[in-house]
CSV table of C-alpha atoms and ligand atoms in Angstrom, one decimal:
chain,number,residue,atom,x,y,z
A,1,UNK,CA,-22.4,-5.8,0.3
A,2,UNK,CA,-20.4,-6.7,-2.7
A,3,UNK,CA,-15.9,-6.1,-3.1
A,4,UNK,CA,-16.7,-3.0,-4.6
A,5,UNK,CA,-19.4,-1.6,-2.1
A,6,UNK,CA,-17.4,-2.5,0.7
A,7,UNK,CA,-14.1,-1.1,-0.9
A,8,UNK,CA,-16.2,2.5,-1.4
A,9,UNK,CA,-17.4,2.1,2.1
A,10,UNK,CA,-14.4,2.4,3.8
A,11,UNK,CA,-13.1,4.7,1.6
A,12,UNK,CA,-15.7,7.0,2.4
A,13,UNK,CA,-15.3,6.3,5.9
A,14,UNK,CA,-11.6,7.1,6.0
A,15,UNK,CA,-11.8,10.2,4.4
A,16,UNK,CA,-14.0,11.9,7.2
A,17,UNK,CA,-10.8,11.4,9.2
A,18,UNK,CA,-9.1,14.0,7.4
A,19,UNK,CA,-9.0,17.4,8.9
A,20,UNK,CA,-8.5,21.1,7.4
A,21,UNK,CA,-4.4,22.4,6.6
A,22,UNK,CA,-3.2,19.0,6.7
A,23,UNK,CA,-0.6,16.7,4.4
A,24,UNK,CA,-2.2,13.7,3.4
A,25,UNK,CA,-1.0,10.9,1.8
A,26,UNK,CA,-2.8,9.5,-1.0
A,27,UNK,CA,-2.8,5.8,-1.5
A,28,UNK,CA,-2.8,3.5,-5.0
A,29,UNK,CA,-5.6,1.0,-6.3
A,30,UNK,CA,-9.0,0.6,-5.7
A,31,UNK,CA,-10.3,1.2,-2.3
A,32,UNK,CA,-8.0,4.4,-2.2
A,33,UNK,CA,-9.0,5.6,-5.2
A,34,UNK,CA,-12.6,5.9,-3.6
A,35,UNK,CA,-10.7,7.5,-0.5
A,36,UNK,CA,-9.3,10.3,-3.5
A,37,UNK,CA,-12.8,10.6,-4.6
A,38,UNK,CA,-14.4,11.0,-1.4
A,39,UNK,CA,-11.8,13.7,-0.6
A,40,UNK,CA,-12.4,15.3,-4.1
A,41,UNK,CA,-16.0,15.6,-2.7
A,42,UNK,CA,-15.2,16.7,0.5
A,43,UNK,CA,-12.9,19.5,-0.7
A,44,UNK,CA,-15.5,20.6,-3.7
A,45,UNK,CA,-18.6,20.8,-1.1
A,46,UNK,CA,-16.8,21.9,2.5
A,47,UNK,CA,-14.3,23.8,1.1
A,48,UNK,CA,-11.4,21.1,2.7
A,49,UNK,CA,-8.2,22.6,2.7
A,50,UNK,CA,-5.3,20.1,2.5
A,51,UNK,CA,-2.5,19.6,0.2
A,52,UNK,CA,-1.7,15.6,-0.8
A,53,UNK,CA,1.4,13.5,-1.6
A,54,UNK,CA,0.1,11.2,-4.2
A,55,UNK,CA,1.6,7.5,-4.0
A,56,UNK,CA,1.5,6.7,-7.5
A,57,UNK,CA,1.1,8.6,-11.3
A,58,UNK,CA,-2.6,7.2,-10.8
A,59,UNK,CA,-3.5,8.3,-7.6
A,60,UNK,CA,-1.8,11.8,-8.9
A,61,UNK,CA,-4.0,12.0,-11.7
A,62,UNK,CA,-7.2,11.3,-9.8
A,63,UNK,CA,-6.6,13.9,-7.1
A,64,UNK,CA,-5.3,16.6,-9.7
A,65,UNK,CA,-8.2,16.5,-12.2
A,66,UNK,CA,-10.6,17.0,-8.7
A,67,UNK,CA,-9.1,20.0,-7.3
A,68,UNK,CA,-6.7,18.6,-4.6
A,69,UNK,CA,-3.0,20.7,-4.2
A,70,UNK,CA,-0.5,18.2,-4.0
A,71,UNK,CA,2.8,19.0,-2.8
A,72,UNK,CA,6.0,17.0,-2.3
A,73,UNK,CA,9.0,15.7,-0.4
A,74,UNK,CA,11.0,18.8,-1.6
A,75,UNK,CA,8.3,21.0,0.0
A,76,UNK,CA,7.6,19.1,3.4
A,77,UNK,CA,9.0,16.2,5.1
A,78,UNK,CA,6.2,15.0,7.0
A,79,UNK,CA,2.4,13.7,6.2
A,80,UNK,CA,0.0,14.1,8.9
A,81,UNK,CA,-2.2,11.1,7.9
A,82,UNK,CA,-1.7,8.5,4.7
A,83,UNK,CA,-4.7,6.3,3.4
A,84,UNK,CA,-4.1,3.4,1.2
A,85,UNK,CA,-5.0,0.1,0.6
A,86,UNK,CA,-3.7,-3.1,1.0
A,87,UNK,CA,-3.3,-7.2,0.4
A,88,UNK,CA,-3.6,-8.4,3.4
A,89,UNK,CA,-4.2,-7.5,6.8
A,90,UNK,CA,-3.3,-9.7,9.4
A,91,UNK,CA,-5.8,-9.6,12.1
A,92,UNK,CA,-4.3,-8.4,15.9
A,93,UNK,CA,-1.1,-7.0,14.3
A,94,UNK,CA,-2.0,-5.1,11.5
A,95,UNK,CA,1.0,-6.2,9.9
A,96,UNK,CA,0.2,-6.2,5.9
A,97,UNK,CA,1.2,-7.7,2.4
A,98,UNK,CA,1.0,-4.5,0.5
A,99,UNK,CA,2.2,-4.3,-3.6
A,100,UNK,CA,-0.1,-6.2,-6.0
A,101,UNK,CA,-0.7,-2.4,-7.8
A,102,UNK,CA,2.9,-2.0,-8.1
A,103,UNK,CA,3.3,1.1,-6.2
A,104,UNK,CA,4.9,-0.4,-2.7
A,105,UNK,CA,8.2,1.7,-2.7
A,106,UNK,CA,6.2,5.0,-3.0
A,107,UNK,CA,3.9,3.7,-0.6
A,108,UNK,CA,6.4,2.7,1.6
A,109,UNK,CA,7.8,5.7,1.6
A,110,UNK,CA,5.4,7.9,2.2
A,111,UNK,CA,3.6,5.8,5.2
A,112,UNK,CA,7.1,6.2,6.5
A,113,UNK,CA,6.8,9.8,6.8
A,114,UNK,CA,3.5,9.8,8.3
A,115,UNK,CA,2.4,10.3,11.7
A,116,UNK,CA,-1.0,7.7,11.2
A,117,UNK,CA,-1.8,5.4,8.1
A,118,UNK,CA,-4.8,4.2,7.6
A,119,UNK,CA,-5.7,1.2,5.8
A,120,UNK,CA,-9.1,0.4,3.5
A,121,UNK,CA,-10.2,-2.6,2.8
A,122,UNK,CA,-13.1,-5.0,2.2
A,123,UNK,CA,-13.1,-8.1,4.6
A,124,UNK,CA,-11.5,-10.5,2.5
A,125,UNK,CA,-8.4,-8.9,2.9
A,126,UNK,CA,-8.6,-9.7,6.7
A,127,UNK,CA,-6.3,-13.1,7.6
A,128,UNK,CA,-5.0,-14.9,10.7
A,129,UNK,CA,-1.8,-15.2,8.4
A,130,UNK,CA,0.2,-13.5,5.7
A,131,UNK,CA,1.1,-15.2,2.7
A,132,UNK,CA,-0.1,-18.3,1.3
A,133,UNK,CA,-2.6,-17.1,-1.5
A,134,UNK,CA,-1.0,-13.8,-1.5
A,135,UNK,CA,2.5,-13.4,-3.4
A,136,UNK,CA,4.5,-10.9,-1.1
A,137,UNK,CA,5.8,-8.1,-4.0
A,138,UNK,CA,9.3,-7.7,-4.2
A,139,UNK,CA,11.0,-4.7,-5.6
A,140,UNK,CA,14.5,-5.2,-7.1
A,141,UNK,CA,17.2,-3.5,-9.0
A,142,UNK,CA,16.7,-5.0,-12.0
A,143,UNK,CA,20.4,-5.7,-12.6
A,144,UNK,CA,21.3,-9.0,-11.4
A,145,UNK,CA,17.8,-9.7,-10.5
A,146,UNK,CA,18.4,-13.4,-11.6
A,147,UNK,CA,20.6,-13.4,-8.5
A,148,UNK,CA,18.4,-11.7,-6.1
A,149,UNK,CA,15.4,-14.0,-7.0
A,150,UNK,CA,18.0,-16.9,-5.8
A,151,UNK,CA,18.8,-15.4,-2.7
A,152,UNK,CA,14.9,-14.8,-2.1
A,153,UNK,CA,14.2,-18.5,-2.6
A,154,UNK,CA,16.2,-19.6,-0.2
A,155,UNK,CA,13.9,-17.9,2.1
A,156,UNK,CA,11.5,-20.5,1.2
A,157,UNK,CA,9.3,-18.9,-1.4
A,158,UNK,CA,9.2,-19.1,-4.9
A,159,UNK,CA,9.6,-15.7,-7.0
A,160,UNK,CA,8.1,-15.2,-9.9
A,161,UNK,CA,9.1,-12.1,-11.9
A,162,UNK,CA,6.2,-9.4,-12.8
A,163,UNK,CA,4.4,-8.9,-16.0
A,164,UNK,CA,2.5,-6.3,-17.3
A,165,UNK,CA,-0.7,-8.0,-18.6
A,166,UNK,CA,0.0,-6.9,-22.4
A,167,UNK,CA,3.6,-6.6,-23.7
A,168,UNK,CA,6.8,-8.4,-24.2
A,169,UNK,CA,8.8,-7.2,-21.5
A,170,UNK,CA,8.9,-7.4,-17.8
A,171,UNK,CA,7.0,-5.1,-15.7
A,172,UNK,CA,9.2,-1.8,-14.5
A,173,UNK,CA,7.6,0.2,-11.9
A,174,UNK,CA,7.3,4.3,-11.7
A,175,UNK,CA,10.7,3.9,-9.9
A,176,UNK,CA,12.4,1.8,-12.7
A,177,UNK,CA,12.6,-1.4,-10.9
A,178,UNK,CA,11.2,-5.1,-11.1
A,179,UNK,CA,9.0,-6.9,-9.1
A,180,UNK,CA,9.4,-10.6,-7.7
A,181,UNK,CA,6.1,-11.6,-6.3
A,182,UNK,CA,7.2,-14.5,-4.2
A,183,UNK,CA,4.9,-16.7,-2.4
A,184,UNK,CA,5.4,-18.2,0.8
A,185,UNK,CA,3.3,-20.2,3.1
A,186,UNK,CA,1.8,-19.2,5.4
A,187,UNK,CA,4.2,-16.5,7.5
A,188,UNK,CA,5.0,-17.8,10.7
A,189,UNK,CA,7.2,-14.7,11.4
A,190,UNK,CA,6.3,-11.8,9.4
A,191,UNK,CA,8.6,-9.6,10.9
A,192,UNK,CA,11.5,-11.5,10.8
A,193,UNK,CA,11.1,-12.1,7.2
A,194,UNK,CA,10.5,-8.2,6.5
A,195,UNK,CA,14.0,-8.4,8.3
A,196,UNK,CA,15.7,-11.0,6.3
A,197,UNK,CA,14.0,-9.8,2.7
A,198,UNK,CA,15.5,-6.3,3.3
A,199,UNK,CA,18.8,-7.2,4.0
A,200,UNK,CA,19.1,-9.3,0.9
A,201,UNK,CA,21.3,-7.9,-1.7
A,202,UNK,CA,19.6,-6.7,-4.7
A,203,UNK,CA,16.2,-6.1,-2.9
A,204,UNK,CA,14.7,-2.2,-2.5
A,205,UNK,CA,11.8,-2.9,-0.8
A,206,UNK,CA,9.8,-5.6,0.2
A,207,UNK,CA,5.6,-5.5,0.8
A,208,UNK,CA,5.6,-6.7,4.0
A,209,UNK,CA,4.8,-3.5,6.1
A,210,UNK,CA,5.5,-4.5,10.1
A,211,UNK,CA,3.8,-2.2,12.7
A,212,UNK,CA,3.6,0.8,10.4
A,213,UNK,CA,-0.2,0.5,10.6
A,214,UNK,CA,-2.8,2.4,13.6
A,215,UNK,CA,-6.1,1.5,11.9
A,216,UNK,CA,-8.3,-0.2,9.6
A,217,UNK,CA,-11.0,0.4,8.1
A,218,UNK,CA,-12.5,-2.1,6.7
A,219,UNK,CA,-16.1,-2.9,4.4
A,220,UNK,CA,-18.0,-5.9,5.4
A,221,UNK,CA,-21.4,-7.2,4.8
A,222,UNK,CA,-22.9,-5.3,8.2
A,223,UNK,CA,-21.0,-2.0,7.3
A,224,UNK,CA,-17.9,-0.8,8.0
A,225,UNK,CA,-15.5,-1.8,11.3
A,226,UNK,CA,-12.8,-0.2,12.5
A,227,UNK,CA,-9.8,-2.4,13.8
A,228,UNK,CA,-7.0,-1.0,15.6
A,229,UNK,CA,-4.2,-2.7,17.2
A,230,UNK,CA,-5.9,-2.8,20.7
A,231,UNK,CA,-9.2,-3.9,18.8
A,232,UNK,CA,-7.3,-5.9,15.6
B,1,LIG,C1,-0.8,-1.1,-4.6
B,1,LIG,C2,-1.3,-1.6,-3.3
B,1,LIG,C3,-2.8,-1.5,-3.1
B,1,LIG,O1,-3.1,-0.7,-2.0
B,1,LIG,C4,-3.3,-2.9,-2.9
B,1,LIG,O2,-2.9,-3.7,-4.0
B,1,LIG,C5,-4.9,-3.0,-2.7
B,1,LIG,O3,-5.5,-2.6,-3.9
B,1,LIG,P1,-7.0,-2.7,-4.1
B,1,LIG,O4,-7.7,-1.6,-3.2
B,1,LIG,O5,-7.2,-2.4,-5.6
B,1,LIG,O6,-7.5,-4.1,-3.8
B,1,LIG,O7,-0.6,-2.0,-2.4
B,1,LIG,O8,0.6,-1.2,-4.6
């Protein structure tokens, strides 16, 4: 099975978790956009009843021109179950490097507020270790963000402030912050460092998500496995 195959796969899979009159959260890039359309399918054909709290304008546009309600934090404070995709998954934990999309302070804060998340992904994304290849996203206030990307090197990583692929200015996400995508070696200690990263001045959010987590789902070449953290 190719990325993409296994990225729809798992999407699919996920969204016959979803069950009628529940608040779902709706994850950003590609695996969860074939969640969004697997849902859109699911609603047109069954009927599905659920109303959805979109992580990012994307994701928001997708479910809205297929027929899904979405509601918001002003309406509800709780989402039963959030799917989304991510970086990395470390294997046994289910700890993740979520953020390369841009959308990890909305998707932080809705997988916060939910009672199970999900993730989708195709087998590459499974590691022994988080890091190394895979910049950990940093959001920042972008005043000062010299600073903060001083203070986050002396974590051991080197931060690199976010581009948008075109244009002349840095990268300013939905919630008018930049990113840092620092790299780090391999991560001995993810959840320490999700510690030390949030507690550094400057920083909003960081896309290290510790223990937040129940399942994966995940595309391989055999089909799709489901990892959770008794299985990992
Ligand atoms: C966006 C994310 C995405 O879930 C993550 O980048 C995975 O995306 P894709 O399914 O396109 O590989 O965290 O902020």
């Amino acid at each position: 099975m190719t990325k993409d195959s296994q990225q729809r796969a798992a999407g699919a899979a996920a969204a016959l978790l979803v069950e009628n009159d529940t608040i779902v959260g709706l994850g950003t890039g590609a695996t969860a956009s074939y969640f969004i359309l697997a849902l859109v399918e699911r609603v047109k054909t069954e009927g599905l009843r659920i109303k959805a709290i979109p992580t990012s304008k994307r994701s928001d546009q997708l479910a809205e021109a297929g027929g899904i309600e979405l509601t918001s934090f002003a309406k509800t404070r709780r989402v039963d179950l959030t799917v989304d995709g991510a970086d990395q998954i470390q294997r046994g934990t289910l700890h993740l490097v979520k953020g390369l999309g841009g959308a990890l302070l909305r998707e932080k804060i809705v997988a916060a507020a939910s009672d199970r998340l999900v993730i989708i992904a195709e087998s590459a994304k499974l590691v022994d270790r988080l890091g190394g290849p895979i910049p950990v996203p940093v959001e920042v206030v972008r005043f000062g963000w010299e600073t903060t990307a001083a203070r986050l090197a002396a974590f051991g990583c080197e931060p690199k402030l976010r581009w948008p692929k075109d244009g002349n200015e840095p990268l300013v996400t939905e919630l008018g912050n930049y990113i840092l995508d620092c790299a780090f070696p391999p991560i001995l200690d993810p959840a320490k460092l999700e510690q030390d990263l949030s507690h550094t001045v400057g920083v909003v959010e960081s896309g290290l998500f510790i223990g937040m987590a129940d399942m994966a789902i995940v595309g391989t070449s055999k089909g799709v496995e489901t990892l959770t953290l008794k299985t990992g």
